[in-house]
Tab-separated table of C-alpha atoms in Angstrom:
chain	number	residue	atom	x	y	z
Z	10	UNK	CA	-14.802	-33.989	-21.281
Z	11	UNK	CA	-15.524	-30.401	-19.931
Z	12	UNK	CA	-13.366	-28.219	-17.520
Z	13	UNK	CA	-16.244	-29.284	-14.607
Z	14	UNK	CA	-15.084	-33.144	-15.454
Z	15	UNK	CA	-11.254	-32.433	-15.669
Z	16	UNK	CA	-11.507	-30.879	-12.280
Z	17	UNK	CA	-13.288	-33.756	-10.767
Z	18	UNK	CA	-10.785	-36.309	-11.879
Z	19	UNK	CA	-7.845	-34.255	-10.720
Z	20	UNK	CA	-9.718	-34.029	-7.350
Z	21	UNK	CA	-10.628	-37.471	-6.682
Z	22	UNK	CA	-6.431	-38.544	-7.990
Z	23	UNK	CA	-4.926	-35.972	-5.914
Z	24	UNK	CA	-7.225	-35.754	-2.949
Z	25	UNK	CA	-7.104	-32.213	-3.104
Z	26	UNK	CA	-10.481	-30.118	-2.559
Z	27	UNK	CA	-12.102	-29.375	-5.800
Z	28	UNK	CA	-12.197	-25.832	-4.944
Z	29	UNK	CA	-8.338	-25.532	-4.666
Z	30	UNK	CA	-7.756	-27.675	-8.106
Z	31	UNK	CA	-10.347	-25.257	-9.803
Z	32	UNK	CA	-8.194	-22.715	-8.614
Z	33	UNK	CA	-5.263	-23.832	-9.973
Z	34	UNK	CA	-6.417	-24.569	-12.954
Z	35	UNK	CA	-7.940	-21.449	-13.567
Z	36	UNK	CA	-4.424	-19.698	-12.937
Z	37	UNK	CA	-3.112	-22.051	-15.378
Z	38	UNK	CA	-5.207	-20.680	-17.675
Z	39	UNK	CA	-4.423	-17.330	-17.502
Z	40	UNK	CA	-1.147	-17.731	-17.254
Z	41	UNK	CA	-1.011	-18.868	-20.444
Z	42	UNK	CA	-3.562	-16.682	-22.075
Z	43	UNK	CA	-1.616	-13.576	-20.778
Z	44	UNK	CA	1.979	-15.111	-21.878
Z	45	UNK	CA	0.850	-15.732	-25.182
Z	46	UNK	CA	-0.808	-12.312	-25.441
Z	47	UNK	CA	2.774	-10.741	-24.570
Z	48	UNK	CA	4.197	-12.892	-26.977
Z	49	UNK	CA	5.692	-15.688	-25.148
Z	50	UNK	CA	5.481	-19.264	-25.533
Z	51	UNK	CA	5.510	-21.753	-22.895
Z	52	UNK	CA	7.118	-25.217	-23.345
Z	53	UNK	CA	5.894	-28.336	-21.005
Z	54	UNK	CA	7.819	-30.929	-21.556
Z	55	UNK	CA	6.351	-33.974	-21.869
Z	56	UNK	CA	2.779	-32.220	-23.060
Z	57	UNK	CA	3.347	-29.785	-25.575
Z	58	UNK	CA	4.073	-25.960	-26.870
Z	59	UNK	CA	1.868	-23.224	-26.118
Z	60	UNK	CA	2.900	-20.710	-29.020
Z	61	UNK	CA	1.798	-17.990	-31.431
Z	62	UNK	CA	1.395	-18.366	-34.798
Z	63	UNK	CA	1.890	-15.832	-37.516
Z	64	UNK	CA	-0.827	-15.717	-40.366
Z	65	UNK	CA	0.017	-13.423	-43.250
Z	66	UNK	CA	-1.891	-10.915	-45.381
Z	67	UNK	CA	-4.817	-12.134	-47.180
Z	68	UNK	CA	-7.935	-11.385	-49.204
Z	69	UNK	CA	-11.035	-12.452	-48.174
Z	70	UNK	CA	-14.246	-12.665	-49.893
Z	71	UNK	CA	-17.283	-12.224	-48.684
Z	72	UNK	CA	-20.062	-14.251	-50.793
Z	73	UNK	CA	-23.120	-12.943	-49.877
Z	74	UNK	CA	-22.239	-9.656	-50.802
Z	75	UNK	CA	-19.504	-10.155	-53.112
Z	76	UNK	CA	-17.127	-8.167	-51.651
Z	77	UNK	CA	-13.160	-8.648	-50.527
Z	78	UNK	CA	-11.757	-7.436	-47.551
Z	79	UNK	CA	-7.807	-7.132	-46.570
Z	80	UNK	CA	-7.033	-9.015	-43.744
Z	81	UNK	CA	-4.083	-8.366	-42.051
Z	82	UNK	CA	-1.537	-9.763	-40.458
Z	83	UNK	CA	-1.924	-11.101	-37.136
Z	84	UNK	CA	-0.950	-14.122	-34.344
Z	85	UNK	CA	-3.221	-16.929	-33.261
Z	86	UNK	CA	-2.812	-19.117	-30.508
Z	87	UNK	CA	-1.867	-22.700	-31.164
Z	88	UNK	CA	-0.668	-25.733	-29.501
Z	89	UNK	CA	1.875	-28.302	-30.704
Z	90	UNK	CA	1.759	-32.320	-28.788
Z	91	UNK	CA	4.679	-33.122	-27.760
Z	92	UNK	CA	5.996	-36.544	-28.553
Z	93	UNK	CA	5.213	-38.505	-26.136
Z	94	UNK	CA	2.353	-37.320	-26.270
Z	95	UNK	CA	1.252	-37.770	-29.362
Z	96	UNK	CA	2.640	-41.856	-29.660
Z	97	UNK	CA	0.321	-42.301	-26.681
Z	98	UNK	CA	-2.703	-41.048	-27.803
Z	99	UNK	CA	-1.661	-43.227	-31.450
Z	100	UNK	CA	-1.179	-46.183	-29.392
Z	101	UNK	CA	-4.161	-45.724	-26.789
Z	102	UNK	CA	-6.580	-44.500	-29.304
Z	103	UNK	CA	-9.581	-46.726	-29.914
């Protein structure tokens, strides 16, 4: 399913233009893009955790050229199910 087809569903539920719930969802989006970028999670209950994730120090290698690199420290966006959510997609799945 793409964001075009998300969009289109929402529309035709709600009755709400498809301009205004492209909108919307397009402030979602950054609202949780620039949250996470300050640091901050965001909790929807019922859904799921936006939150940042820590990786540690590592070596890589790099096989073509057999070399190893340091790669530092740094935070990755991730996203945790709720629930719910999760024990209906087990219990719809197909």
């Amino acid at each position: 399913m793409t964001k075009a087809d998300v969009i289109a569903e929402i529309a035709d539920k709600t009755g709400i233009d498809k301009a205004d719930v492209s909108s919307t969802l397009e402030s979602f989006f950054t609202v949780v893009k620039d949250n996470l970028a300050d640091g901050e999670p965001i909790y929807v209950r019922g859904f799921g955790s936006f939150v940042n994730k820590k990786r540690a120090k590592k070596v890589a290698r790099n096989i073509s050229k057999n070399t190893s690199i340091v790669i530092d420290e740094h935070f990755i966006p991730s996203f945790k199910p709720a629930k719910i959510f999760v024990e209906q997609v087990k219990t719809n799945a197909k």
